[in-house]
């Protein structure tokens, strides 16, 4: 198992390098000049100096290697020296945002907690809703509960989050005036009142994403339960005289959770991407919103770093899913 | 989708069976009817409801539902019904074209990888690479990078249309490619392919005559679901403000523009939002029913 894990982890490195190259080339070879937005009154030689100061003077392969060095060596060293209070990074060049002229990673670190809270909580809530629904729908297949569950999950799967979000705002913020429609990031939770406000402003974004995730996961849970319910070992367990509760919750559930756990792990990067839209709806200033404003401002280093971080998430959780599958199901270990 | 409609004319008993099974799935049937209704509305709606969606009647701005404007008007007095129909035209057109592109690409890659072993490894690694790319961020980035150039070359509307179709097409072919490859791999080993090969059929004709008709069902299912995916992606892009310009309505764009007036006119977000949701829901149900209908193991029951 360890060998398999190491092999898979090593295999992820060239994948990530290739993805970073794809993103870099896409941004670099695209038509359009980052200095095109500057006023036309700037003389050409000054414009050239601006280009050089943005790091555009070097040929493309040199810039790619420089970026790799900045992202994979300088930034981790900087984080390390922040953590250990030792000066490891010195004055190494960091990835600088064109828009704010401050290090990209610093801005991302500021934005990360909002995204993590909303996305993380919504995924946990989504899984918590989905699992019982999936289990009951499978156990009572074709009952009214199953029919309604199937319909609701189909709706949840089809209605885009930017419509459910807006709809929730219309109902709960505009009509009922219960919840705020805009997520206030400056809110500091220090006492009960501010905690209540924090909960109130989190309910809608979290629920929108949670429902969307729950719709997908509950389908997987149902299908996986159905696969297992007809297996021989279930009949054996029943024949032994085990109570129905034990058969379902101990024998069937544990086996059917194996593929579902991998699906949950594989879904995490997609949730981060989906959060881009939800953050825009509720004006949460997280990573997704950062990506949108950087795209609108043609802030290439920021866009590149953010896109690459999303790619890292995908590769990392694919890896996690593979390894989890091996750990949970000894039948498919590859060693 | 049009394939579903063609089942009514029985070319062979197999399609009769498929239609019979499809009919028995109530959700699929309703979905299919609704999608046909949407197609007819966006195709012939402008002839029936002949108000120009761009016509600005500033005196009638922000009016509610009335006989003259069944769904009301927006802040410039443009008729909402006409705009929803016009928006649907673009959204459905983008959905169908992007789906065609992605299914074509997916089938091409899948057949190439499945039928010719020497392409299998590299093409599947390529597919894996695409699956590992963060698609929504990349879509946004690609639109940012190519929008202005295409706009100046092809004009604001067709430039953005082609860009969005291409961008959605090249980021959504991977699932189809994987399914097609798997099916081609299993069909390639069957006796009729061997027989065809033994009489000297060249590979290209073998693929077109014998392989492709046999993998039609997974292609049709992924095509149906591809429409839903493409419509949602286009609306999401428009909603993020990176899709079509605001004087060229699509459902996503209409929804995005209506959110500015959420406090004053909350009902305005309803129509484009409902249009997207119901269309996608009906397409998904259709895909579900089609999958059951085209699966001979389920059909027999």
Coordinates of C-alpha atoms in Angstrom, one line a residue:
Chain A
X1 CA 0.0 0.0 0.0
X2 CA 2.8 2.4 0.9
X3 CA 4.6 1.6 -2.3
X4 CA 1.4 2.3 -4.3
X5 CA 0.9 5.6 -2.5
X6 CA 4.4 6.7 -3.2
X7 CA 4.2 5.7 -6.8
X8 CA 0.9 7.6 -7.3
X9 CA 2.3 10.6 -5.5
X10 CA 5.4 10.7 -7.7
X11 CA 3.1 10.3 -10.8
X12 CA 1.2 13.4 -9.8
X13 CA 4.3 15.6 -10.1
X14 CA 4.7 15.4 -13.9
X15 CA 1.0 15.9 -14.2
X16 CA 1.1 19.1 -12.2
X17 CA 4.1 20.3 -14.1
X18 CA 2.4 19.7 -17.4
X19 CA -0.8 21.5 -16.2
X20 CA 1.3 24.4 -15.1
X21 CA 2.9 24.5 -18.5
X22 CA -0.5 24.4 -20.2
X23 CA -1.8 27.2 -18.1
X24 CA 1.4 29.2 -18.6
X25 CA 1.4 28.8 -22.4
X26 CA -2.4 29.5 -22.6
X27 CA -1.9 32.8 -20.8
X28 CA 1.3 33.7 -22.7
X29 CA 0.5 32.7 -26.2
X30 CA -2.9 34.3 -26.2
X31 CA -3.3 37.4 -28.3
X32 CA -3.6 40.6 -26.4
X33 CA -0.9 42.6 -24.6
X34 CA -1.1 43.2 -20.8
X35 CA 0.0 46.8 -21.4
X36 CA -2.7 47.4 -24.1
X37 CA -5.0 49.0 -21.5
X38 CA -2.5 51.7 -20.6
X39 CA -3.1 55.2 -21.9
X40 CA -1.8 55.9 -25.4
X41 CA 0.0 59.0 -24.3
X42 CA 2.7 56.9 -22.7
X43 CA 5.8 57.0 -25.0
X44 CA 6.9 53.6 -26.5
X45 CA 10.2 53.5 -24.7
X46 CA 8.4 54.0 -21.3
X47 CA 5.9 51.3 -22.3
X48 CA 8.8 49.0 -23.0
X49 CA 10.2 49.7 -19.6
X50 CA 6.8 48.9 -18.0
X51 CA 6.8 45.6 -19.9
X52 CA 10.3 44.8 -18.6
X53 CA 9.2 45.7 -15.1
X54 CA 6.3 43.3 -15.4
X55 CA 8.8 40.6 -16.2
X56 CA 7.8 40.3 -19.9
X57 CA 11.2 41.1 -21.3
X58 CA 12.6 37.6 -21.1
X59 CA 11.9 34.8 -23.7
X60 CA 9.1 32.4 -22.8
X61 CA 11.0 29.4 -21.6
X62 CA 13.1 31.5 -19.2
X63 CA 9.9 33.1 -17.8
X64 CA 8.3 29.7 -17.3
X65 CA 11.3 28.5 -15.4
X66 CA 11.4 31.7 -13.4
X67 CA 7.7 31.3 -12.5
X68 CA 8.3 27.7 -11.5
X69 CA 11.2 28.8 -9.3
X70 CA 9.1 31.5 -7.8
X71 CA 6.1 29.3 -7.1
X72 CA 7.7 26.1 -6.0
X73 CA 10.9 27.4 -4.3
X74 CA 10.5 31.0 -3.2
X75 CA 6.9 30.9 -2.0
X76 CA 7.2 27.8 0.1
X77 CA 10.4 29.1 1.6
X78 CA 8.7 32.3 2.4
X79 CA 5.8 30.5 4.1
X80 CA 8.4 28.5 6.1
X81 CA 10.2 31.6 7.3
X82 CA 6.9 33.1 8.3
X83 CA 6.0 30.0 10.3
X84 CA 9.4 29.5 11.9
X85 CA 10.3 33.2 12.3
X86 CA 13.7 32.5 10.6
X87 CA 14.9 34.3 7.5
X88 CA 15.0 31.4 5.0
X89 CA 13.8 33.3 1.9
X90 CA 16.0 36.4 2.1
X91 CA 15.1 38.7 -0.7
X92 CA 14.0 36.0 -3.2
X93 CA 11.6 37.3 -5.8
X94 CA 8.0 36.3 -5.0
X95 CA 5.1 36.1 -7.4
X96 CA 3.7 39.7 -7.6
X97 CA 0.2 40.7 -8.6
X98 CA 0.1 43.3 -11.3
X99 CA -3.0 44.8 -9.9
X100 CA -2.0 45.4 -6.3
X101 CA 1.8 45.1 -6.6
X102 CA 1.8 42.9 -3.5
X103 CA 2.7 39.2 -3.3
X104 CA -0.1 37.0 -4.9
X105 CA 0.2 34.4 -2.1
X106 CA -0.4 36.9 0.6
X107 CA -3.7 38.0 -1.0
X108 CA -4.8 34.4 -1.5
X109 CA -4.1 33.7 2.2
X110 CA -6.3 36.6 3.1
X111 CA -9.1 35.3 0.9
X112 CA -8.8 31.7 1.8
X113 CA -10.7 31.5 5.1
X114 CA -14.0 32.9 3.6
X115 CA -13.9 30.3 0.8
X116 CA -12.9 27.5 3.1
X117 CA -15.7 28.2 5.6
X118 CA -18.4 28.5 3.0
X119 CA -17.3 25.7 0.8
X120 CA -16.2 23.4 3.6
X121 CA -19.3 23.8 5.6
X122 CA -21.5 23.4 2.6
X123 CA -19.9 20.2 1.6
X124 CA -20.2 18.8 5.1
X125 CA -23.9 19.8 5.3
X126 CA -24.4 18.4 1.8
X127 CA -22.9 15.0 2.7
X128 CA -24.9 15.0 6.0
X129 CA -28.1 15.5 4.1
X130 CA -27.3 13.2 1.2
X131 CA -26.2 10.0 3.0
X132 CA -29.5 9.4 5.0
X133 CA -31.6 10.3 1.9
X134 CA -29.6 7.9 -0.2
X135 CA -29.8 5.1 2.3
X136 CA -33.6 5.4 2.9
X137 CA -34.3 5.8 -0.9
X138 CA -32.4 2.6 -1.6
X139 CA -33.9 0.6 1.2
X140 CA -37.4 1.6 0.3
X141 CA -36.9 1.6 -3.4
X142 CA -39.8 2.9 -5.5
X143 CA -41.6 4.1 -2.3
X144 CA -43.0 7.6 -2.2
X145 CA -39.9 8.7 -0.3
X146 CA -37.7 7.3 -3.1
X147 CA -39.8 8.9 -5.8
X148 CA -39.7 12.3 -4.1
X149 CA -36.1 12.0 -3.4
X150 CA -35.3 11.2 -7.0
X151 CA -37.3 14.1 -8.2
X152 CA -35.8 16.5 -5.7
X153 CA -32.3 15.4 -6.5
X154 CA -33.0 15.7 -10.2
X155 CA -34.2 19.3 -9.6
X156 CA -31.3 20.1 -7.3
X157 CA -28.9 18.8 -10.0
X158 CA -30.5 20.7 -12.8
X159 CA -31.2 24.1 -11.3
X160 CA -28.0 26.1 -11.4
X161 CA -26.7 27.5 -8.2
X162 CA -26.9 31.1 -9.6
X163 CA -30.6 30.7 -9.8
X164 CA -31.2 29.0 -6.5
X165 CA -29.0 31.6 -4.8
X166 CA -30.9 34.5 -6.4
X167 CA -34.2 32.8 -5.6
X168 CA -33.2 32.4 -1.9
X169 CA -32.2 36.1 -1.8
X170 CA -35.6 37.1 -3.2
X171 CA -37.5 35.0 -0.7
X172 CA -35.4 35.4 2.5
X173 CA -33.8 38.8 2.1
X174 CA -36.1 40.8 -0.1
X175 CA -39.5 39.5 0.9
X176 CA -39.1 38.2 4.4
X177 CA -36.1 40.3 5.4
X178 CA -34.7 37.5 7.6
X179 CA -31.2 37.1 6.2
X180 CA -28.7 39.5 4.8
X181 CA -28.1 39.1 1.0
X182 CA -24.5 40.2 1.2
X183 CA -21.8 38.4 3.0
X184 CA -20.0 40.8 5.3
X185 CA -16.4 39.7 5.6
X186 CA -15.3 42.4 8.0
X187 CA -17.6 40.9 10.7
X188 CA -15.5 39.6 13.6
X189 CA -17.1 37.0 15.8
X190 CA -16.4 38.0 19.4
X191 CA -19.7 37.7 21.2
X192 CA -23.1 35.9 20.9
X193 CA -24.6 38.7 18.7
X194 CA -21.9 38.7 16.1
X195 CA -21.9 34.9 16.1
X196 CA -25.6 35.0 15.3
X197 CA -25.0 37.5 12.5
X198 CA -22.2 35.3 11.1
X199 CA -24.5 32.3 11.2
X200 CA -27.3 34.3 9.5
X201 CA -25.1 35.4 6.7
X202 CA -23.7 32.0 6.1
X203 CA -27.0 30.1 5.9
X204 CA -27.9 31.0 2.3
X205 CA -24.5 30.5 0.6
X206 CA -23.9 27.3 2.5
X207 CA -27.4 25.9 1.8
X208 CA -27.2 26.7 -1.9
X209 CA -24.0 24.8 -2.3
X210 CA -25.1 22.1 0.1
X211 CA -28.3 21.3 -1.8
X212 CA -26.4 21.1 -5.0
X213 CA -23.9 18.7 -3.6
X214 CA -26.5 16.7 -1.7
X215 CA -28.4 16.1 -5.0
X216 CA -25.4 14.4 -6.6
X217 CA -24.1 12.5 -3.6
X218 CA -27.5 11.1 -2.6
X219 CA -27.8 9.6 -6.1
X220 CA -24.5 7.8 -5.7
X221 CA -25.3 6.7 -2.2
X222 CA -28.6 5.2 -3.4
X223 CA -27.0 3.4 -6.4
X224 CA -24.3 2.0 -4.3
X225 CA -26.7 0.8 -1.6
X226 CA -28.8 -0.9 -4.2
X227 CA -25.8 -2.7 -5.6
X228 CA -25.0 -4.1 -2.2
X229 CA -28.5 -4.9 -1.0
X230 CA -28.9 -7.7 -3.5
X231 CA -25.6 -9.4 -2.7
X232 CA -25.3 -12.8 -1.2
X233 CA -23.6 -11.7 2.0
X234 CA -26.8 -9.7 2.9
X235 CA -28.9 -12.8 2.6
X236 CA -26.4 -14.7 4.7
X237 CA -26.5 -12.0 7.4
X238 CA -30.3 -12.1 7.4
X239 CA -30.3 -15.9 7.5
X240 CA -28.0 -15.7 10.6
X241 CA -30.9 -13.9 12.3
X242 CA -29.2 -10.6 12.6
X243 CA -31.6 -7.7 13.2
X244 CA -32.5 -5.6 10.1
X245 CA -30.8 -2.5 11.7
X246 CA -27.5 -4.4 12.0
X247 CA -27.7 -5.8 8.5
X248 CA -28.3 -2.4 6.9
X249 CA -26.2 -0.1 9.0
X250 CA -23.3 -2.4 9.7
X251 CA -23.0 -4.8 6.8
X252 CA -24.6 -3.0 3.8
X253 CA -23.8 0.6 4.7
X254 CA -20.1 0.0 5.3
X255 CA -19.6 -1.7 2.0
X256 CA -21.6 0.8 0.0
X257 CA -19.8 3.7 1.5
X258 CA -16.6 2.7 -0.2
X259 CA -17.4 4.1 -3.7
X260 CA -19.3 7.0 -2.1
X261 CA -16.3 8.1 -0.1
X262 CA -14.2 8.3 -3.3
X263 CA -16.9 10.2 -5.0
X264 CA -17.0 12.7 -2.1
X265 CA -13.2 13.1 -2.3
X266 CA -13.4 13.6 -6.1
X267 CA -16.1 16.2 -5.7
X268 CA -14.2 18.6 -3.5
X269 CA -12.3 20.4 -6.3
X270 CA -15.6 20.8 -8.3
X271 CA -17.1 22.4 -5.2
X272 CA -14.3 24.9 -5.1
X273 CA -15.0 25.7 -8.7
X274 CA -18.7 25.9 -8.1
X275 CA -18.1 28.3 -5.3
X276 CA -16.9 30.8 -7.8
X277 CA -20.5 31.4 -8.9
X278 CA -22.0 31.2 -5.4
X279 CA -19.4 33.7 -4.1
X280 CA -20.4 36.0 -6.9
X281 CA -24.1 35.7 -6.0
X282 CA -23.7 36.4 -2.3
X283 CA -20.7 38.8 -2.7
X284 CA -18.4 36.6 -0.6
X285 CA -14.9 37.9 -1.2
X286 CA -13.2 34.6 -1.4
X287 CA -11.0 32.9 -3.9
X288 CA -13.6 32.7 -6.6
X289 CA -14.4 36.4 -6.5
X290 CA -10.6 37.1 -6.5
X291 CA -10.3 35.1 -9.7
X292 CA -13.1 37.1 -11.3
X293 CA -11.7 40.5 -10.4
X294 CA -8.2 39.5 -11.5
X295 CA -9.6 38.3 -14.8
X296 CA -11.4 41.5 -15.3
X297 CA -8.2 43.5 -14.5
X298 CA -6.0 41.2 -16.7
X299 CA -3.8 40.4 -13.6
X300 CA -2.0 37.5 -15.2
X301 CA 0.2 36.4 -12.3
X302 CA -2.8 36.2 -10.0
X303 CA -5.0 34.4 -12.6
X304 CA -2.2 32.0 -13.3
X305 CA -1.5 31.2 -9.6
X306 CA -5.2 30.8 -8.8
X307 CA -5.9 28.6 -11.7
X308 CA -2.9 26.5 -10.9
X309 CA -4.1 26.2 -7.3
X310 CA -7.4 24.9 -8.5
X311 CA -5.5 22.3 -10.6
X312 CA -3.4 21.3 -7.6
X313 CA -6.7 20.7 -5.7
X314 CA -8.0 18.4 -8.5
X315 CA -4.8 16.4 -8.7
X316 CA -4.5 16.2 -5.0
X317 CA -8.0 15.0 -4.4
X318 CA -7.8 12.5 -7.3
X319 CA -4.8 11.1 -5.4
X320 CA -6.6 11.1 -2.1
X321 CA -9.6 9.3 -3.8
X322 CA -7.3 6.6 -5.3
X323 CA -5.5 6.0 -2.0
X324 CA -8.7 6.0 0.0
X325 CA -10.1 3.4 -2.4
X326 CA -7.1 1.2 -1.8
X327 CA -7.3 1.6 2.0
X328 CA -11.0 1.0 2.3
X329 CA -11.3 -1.9 -0.2
X330 CA -8.5 -4.4 0.2
X331 CA -9.7 -6.3 -2.9
X332 CA -8.4 -3.6 -5.2
X333 CA -5.0 -2.9 -3.7
X334 CA -2.6 -2.7 -6.5
X335 CA 0.6 -3.9 -4.8
Chain B
X1 CA -33.9 16.4 -28.9
X2 CA -34.6 15.5 -32.5
X3 CA -33.5 11.9 -32.2
X4 CA -36.2 11.2 -29.8
X5 CA -38.8 12.5 -32.2
X6 CA -37.6 10.3 -35.0
X7 CA -38.5 7.2 -33.0
X8 CA -42.1 7.7 -34.0
X9 CA -41.3 6.7 -37.5
X10 CA -40.5 3.0 -37.2
X11 CA -37.5 2.3 -39.5
X12 CA -37.0 -1.0 -37.7
X13 CA -38.5 -2.9 -34.8
X14 CA -35.5 -2.1 -32.6
X15 CA -36.3 1.6 -32.6
X16 CA -39.9 0.7 -31.9
X17 CA -38.8 -1.1 -28.8
X18 CA -36.7 1.9 -27.8
X19 CA -39.6 4.3 -28.3
X20 CA -41.9 2.0 -26.3
X21 CA -39.5 1.9 -23.4
X22 CA -38.9 5.6 -23.6
X23 CA -42.7 6.2 -23.5
X24 CA -43.0 4.2 -20.3
X25 CA -40.6 6.6 -18.5
X26 CA -43.0 9.3 -17.6
X27 CA -40.4 11.9 -16.6
X28 CA -38.6 11.4 -19.9
X29 CA -41.7 11.8 -21.9
X30 CA -42.7 15.0 -20.2
X31 CA -39.2 16.2 -20.5
X32 CA -39.1 15.4 -24.2
X33 CA -42.4 17.2 -24.8
X34 CA -41.2 20.2 -22.8
X35 CA -37.9 20.4 -24.7
X36 CA -39.8 20.2 -28.0
X37 CA -42.0 23.0 -26.7
X38 CA -38.9 25.1 -25.9
X39 CA -37.4 24.4 -29.3
X40 CA -40.6 25.4 -31.1
X41 CA -40.9 28.5 -28.9
X42 CA -37.4 29.8 -29.5
X43 CA -37.6 28.9 -33.2
X44 CA -41.1 30.3 -34.1
X45 CA -41.8 32.5 -31.0
X46 CA -40.5 35.7 -32.6
X47 CA -43.0 35.2 -35.5
X48 CA -45.9 35.0 -33.0
X49 CA -44.7 37.5 -30.5
X50 CA -43.3 40.0 -32.9
X51 CA -42.1 42.8 -30.5
X52 CA -38.4 43.5 -31.2
X53 CA -36.5 42.5 -28.1
X54 CA -34.2 45.5 -28.6
X55 CA -37.0 48.0 -29.0
X56 CA -36.7 50.6 -26.2
X57 CA -40.0 52.0 -25.1
X58 CA -38.8 54.2 -22.2
X59 CA -42.3 55.2 -21.2
X60 CA -43.3 51.7 -20.5
X61 CA -40.2 50.9 -18.4
X62 CA -40.4 48.8 -15.3
X63 CA -44.0 47.8 -16.0
X64 CA -45.4 44.7 -14.4
X65 CA -47.4 42.0 -16.1
X66 CA -50.0 43.3 -18.5
X67 CA -51.7 42.3 -21.8
X68 CA -49.2 44.4 -23.7
X69 CA -46.3 42.9 -21.9
X70 CA -47.2 39.5 -20.4
X71 CA -44.0 39.2 -18.5
X72 CA -43.5 43.0 -17.9
X73 CA -40.6 45.2 -19.2
X74 CA -37.1 46.0 -18.0
X75 CA -35.5 49.3 -17.0
X76 CA -35.4 50.5 -20.6
X77 CA -39.0 49.4 -21.4
X78 CA -37.9 46.4 -23.5
X79 CA -40.4 43.6 -23.5
X80 CA -39.3 40.7 -21.2
X81 CA -41.2 38.0 -23.1
X82 CA -39.5 38.9 -26.3
X83 CA -36.1 39.1 -24.6
X84 CA -36.6 35.7 -22.9
X85 CA -37.5 34.2 -26.3
X86 CA -34.5 35.9 -28.0
X87 CA -32.3 34.8 -25.1
X88 CA -33.5 31.3 -25.4
X89 CA -32.6 31.3 -29.0
X90 CA -29.0 32.1 -28.2
X91 CA -28.8 29.8 -25.2
X92 CA -30.3 26.8 -27.0
X93 CA -28.2 27.5 -30.1
X94 CA -25.1 27.6 -27.9
X95 CA -26.1 24.5 -26.1
X96 CA -26.8 22.4 -29.2
X97 CA -23.8 23.6 -31.1
X98 CA -21.4 23.2 -28.2
X99 CA -22.8 19.7 -27.6
X100 CA -22.3 18.8 -31.2
X101 CA -18.7 20.0 -31.1
X102 CA -18.0 18.2 -27.8
X103 CA -19.6 14.9 -29.0
X104 CA -17.8 15.1 -32.3
X105 CA -14.5 15.6 -30.6
X106 CA -15.2 13.0 -27.9
X107 CA -16.3 10.4 -30.5
X108 CA -13.3 11.1 -32.6
X109 CA -10.8 10.8 -29.8
X110 CA -12.7 7.8 -28.3
X111 CA -12.8 5.9 -31.6
X112 CA -9.2 6.7 -32.4
X113 CA -8.0 5.5 -29.0
X114 CA -10.2 2.5 -28.9
X115 CA -9.7 1.2 -32.4
X116 CA -6.0 2.0 -33.0
X117 CA -3.9 0.6 -30.1
X118 CA -1.0 2.8 -30.8
X119 CA -3.0 5.9 -30.2
X120 CA -4.6 4.5 -27.1
X121 CA -1.9 5.4 -24.5
X122 CA -1.1 8.9 -25.5
X123 CA -4.8 9.9 -26.2
X124 CA -6.0 8.6 -22.9
X125 CA -3.2 10.4 -21.0
X126 CA -4.2 13.5 -23.0
X127 CA -7.8 12.9 -21.8
X128 CA -6.7 12.5 -18.2
X129 CA -4.7 15.7 -18.5
X130 CA -7.9 17.5 -19.6
X131 CA -9.9 16.0 -16.8
X132 CA -7.3 17.3 -14.3
X133 CA -7.6 20.9 -15.6
X134 CA -9.7 23.3 -13.6
X135 CA -12.3 23.9 -16.2
X136 CA -14.4 26.8 -15.0
X137 CA -11.4 29.0 -14.2
X138 CA -9.9 28.0 -17.5
X139 CA -13.1 28.8 -19.4
X140 CA -13.1 32.2 -17.8
X141 CA -9.4 32.8 -18.6
X142 CA -9.9 31.7 -22.2
X143 CA -12.8 34.0 -22.7
X144 CA -10.9 36.9 -21.2
X145 CA -7.9 36.2 -23.4
X146 CA -9.7 35.7 -26.7
X147 CA -12.8 37.8 -26.4
X148 CA -11.5 41.1 -27.7
X149 CA -9.6 39.6 -30.6
X150 CA -12.5 37.5 -31.9
X151 CA -14.8 40.4 -31.4
X152 CA -12.8 42.7 -33.6
X153 CA -12.3 40.0 -36.3
X154 CA -15.8 38.5 -36.4
X155 CA -18.1 41.2 -35.0
X156 CA -19.4 41.4 -31.4
X157 CA -22.1 38.8 -31.6
X158 CA -20.8 36.0 -33.8
X159 CA -17.3 36.4 -32.3
X160 CA -18.6 35.8 -28.8
X161 CA -20.9 33.0 -30.0
X162 CA -18.0 31.1 -31.7
X163 CA -15.7 31.7 -28.8
X164 CA -18.2 30.4 -26.2
X165 CA -19.2 27.4 -28.3
X166 CA -15.6 26.4 -28.9
X167 CA -14.5 27.0 -25.4
X168 CA -17.4 24.8 -24.0
X169 CA -16.8 22.2 -26.7
X170 CA -13.1 21.7 -26.0
X171 CA -13.6 21.5 -22.3
X172 CA -16.4 18.9 -22.2
X173 CA -15.5 16.1 -24.6
X174 CA -13.6 14.0 -22.1
X175 CA -16.5 12.0 -20.7
X176 CA -17.8 11.1 -24.2
X177 CA -14.3 10.1 -25.3
X178 CA -13.9 7.7 -22.3
X179 CA -17.3 6.1 -22.8
X180 CA -16.8 5.7 -26.6
X181 CA -13.3 4.3 -26.1
X182 CA -14.6 1.6 -23.7
X183 CA -17.4 0.6 -26.1
X184 CA -15.2 0.5 -29.1
X185 CA -12.7 -1.7 -27.3
X186 CA -15.4 -4.3 -26.5
X187 CA -17.1 -4.1 -29.9
X188 CA -13.7 -4.4 -31.8
X189 CA -13.3 -8.0 -30.5
X190 CA -16.7 -9.2 -31.8
X191 CA -17.0 -11.7 -34.6
X192 CA -18.7 -9.4 -37.1
X193 CA -15.8 -7.0 -36.9
X194 CA -13.4 -9.9 -37.5
X195 CA -15.6 -11.1 -40.4
X196 CA -15.6 -7.6 -41.9
X197 CA -11.9 -7.3 -41.5
X198 CA -11.2 -10.7 -43.0
X199 CA -12.9 -9.6 -46.3
X200 CA -10.5 -6.7 -46.4
X201 CA -12.6 -3.8 -45.3
X202 CA -10.3 -0.8 -44.8
X203 CA -10.2 0.5 -41.1
X204 CA -11.9 3.8 -41.8
X205 CA -14.9 2.1 -43.5
X206 CA -15.0 -0.6 -40.8
X207 CA -15.3 2.2 -38.2
X208 CA -18.0 4.0 -40.1
X209 CA -20.1 1.0 -41.2
X210 CA -19.7 -1.3 -38.2
X211 CA -18.3 0.4 -35.1
X212 CA -20.1 3.7 -35.1
X213 CA -23.7 2.3 -35.5
X214 CA -23.1 0.1 -32.6
X215 CA -21.9 2.8 -30.2
X216 CA -24.7 5.1 -31.2
X217 CA -26.6 4.7 -27.9
X218 CA -23.9 6.0 -25.5
X219 CA -23.2 8.8 -27.9
X220 CA -26.8 9.8 -28.0
X221 CA -27.1 9.7 -24.2
X222 CA -24.0 11.8 -23.7
X223 CA -25.2 14.2 -26.4
X224 CA -28.5 14.8 -24.6
X225 CA -26.7 15.3 -21.3
X226 CA -24.2 17.5 -23.1
X227 CA -26.9 20.0 -24.1
X228 CA -27.8 20.5 -20.4
X229 CA -24.2 20.9 -19.5
X230 CA -23.6 23.4 -22.2
X231 CA -26.6 25.5 -21.4
X232 CA -25.7 25.7 -17.8
X233 CA -22.0 26.6 -18.6
X234 CA -23.1 29.3 -21.0
X235 CA -25.5 30.7 -18.5
X236 CA -22.9 30.6 -15.7
X237 CA -20.4 32.5 -18.0
X238 CA -23.0 35.1 -18.9
X239 CA -24.0 35.3 -15.2
X240 CA -20.4 36.0 -14.2
X241 CA -20.4 38.8 -16.8
X242 CA -17.9 37.1 -19.1
X243 CA -20.4 35.8 -21.7
X244 CA -22.5 37.7 -24.2
X245 CA -22.8 41.5 -24.0
X246 CA -25.9 42.8 -22.4
X247 CA -27.6 44.1 -25.6
X248 CA -27.4 40.5 -26.9
X249 CA -29.6 38.6 -24.4
X250 CA -29.2 35.1 -23.3
X251 CA -30.9 33.5 -20.3
X252 CA -27.8 33.8 -18.1
X253 CA -27.3 37.4 -19.2
X254 CA -30.9 38.3 -18.5
X255 CA -30.7 36.7 -15.0
X256 CA -27.4 38.6 -14.4
X257 CA -29.0 41.9 -15.5
X258 CA -32.1 41.3 -13.4
X259 CA -30.1 40.8 -10.2
X260 CA -29.3 44.5 -10.2
X261 CA -33.0 45.2 -9.6
X262 CA -33.5 42.5 -7.1
X263 CA -34.8 44.8 -4.4
X264 CA -37.3 46.7 -6.6
X265 CA -38.4 44.0 -9.0
X266 CA -37.7 40.6 -7.6
X267 CA -40.0 38.8 -10.0
X268 CA -37.8 39.8 -12.9
X269 CA -35.1 37.1 -12.1
X270 CA -37.8 34.5 -12.2
X271 CA -38.4 34.1 -16.0
X272 CA -34.9 33.6 -17.3
X273 CA -34.1 31.5 -14.2
X274 CA -37.1 29.3 -14.7
X275 CA -36.3 29.0 -18.4
X276 CA -32.8 27.7 -17.7
X277 CA -33.9 25.4 -14.9
X278 CA -36.8 23.8 -16.7
X279 CA -34.9 23.3 -19.9
X280 CA -32.0 21.7 -18.1
X281 CA -34.4 19.6 -16.0
X282 CA -36.3 18.4 -19.1
X283 CA -33.1 17.6 -20.9
X284 CA -31.7 15.7 -17.9
X285 CA -34.9 13.7 -17.7
X286 CA -34.8 13.0 -21.4
X287 CA -31.2 11.7 -21.0
X288 CA -32.3 9.5 -18.1
X289 CA -35.1 8.0 -20.1
X290 CA -33.0 7.6 -23.2
X291 CA -30.3 5.8 -21.2
X292 CA -32.9 3.3 -19.9
X293 CA -34.5 3.0 -23.3
X294 CA -31.3 2.3 -25.2
X295 CA -30.0 -0.2 -22.7
X296 CA -31.2 -3.6 -24.0
X297 CA -30.8 -5.2 -20.6
X298 CA -33.4 -2.9 -19.1
X299 CA -35.6 -2.7 -22.2
X300 CA -36.5 -6.4 -22.1
X301 CA -38.1 -6.1 -18.6

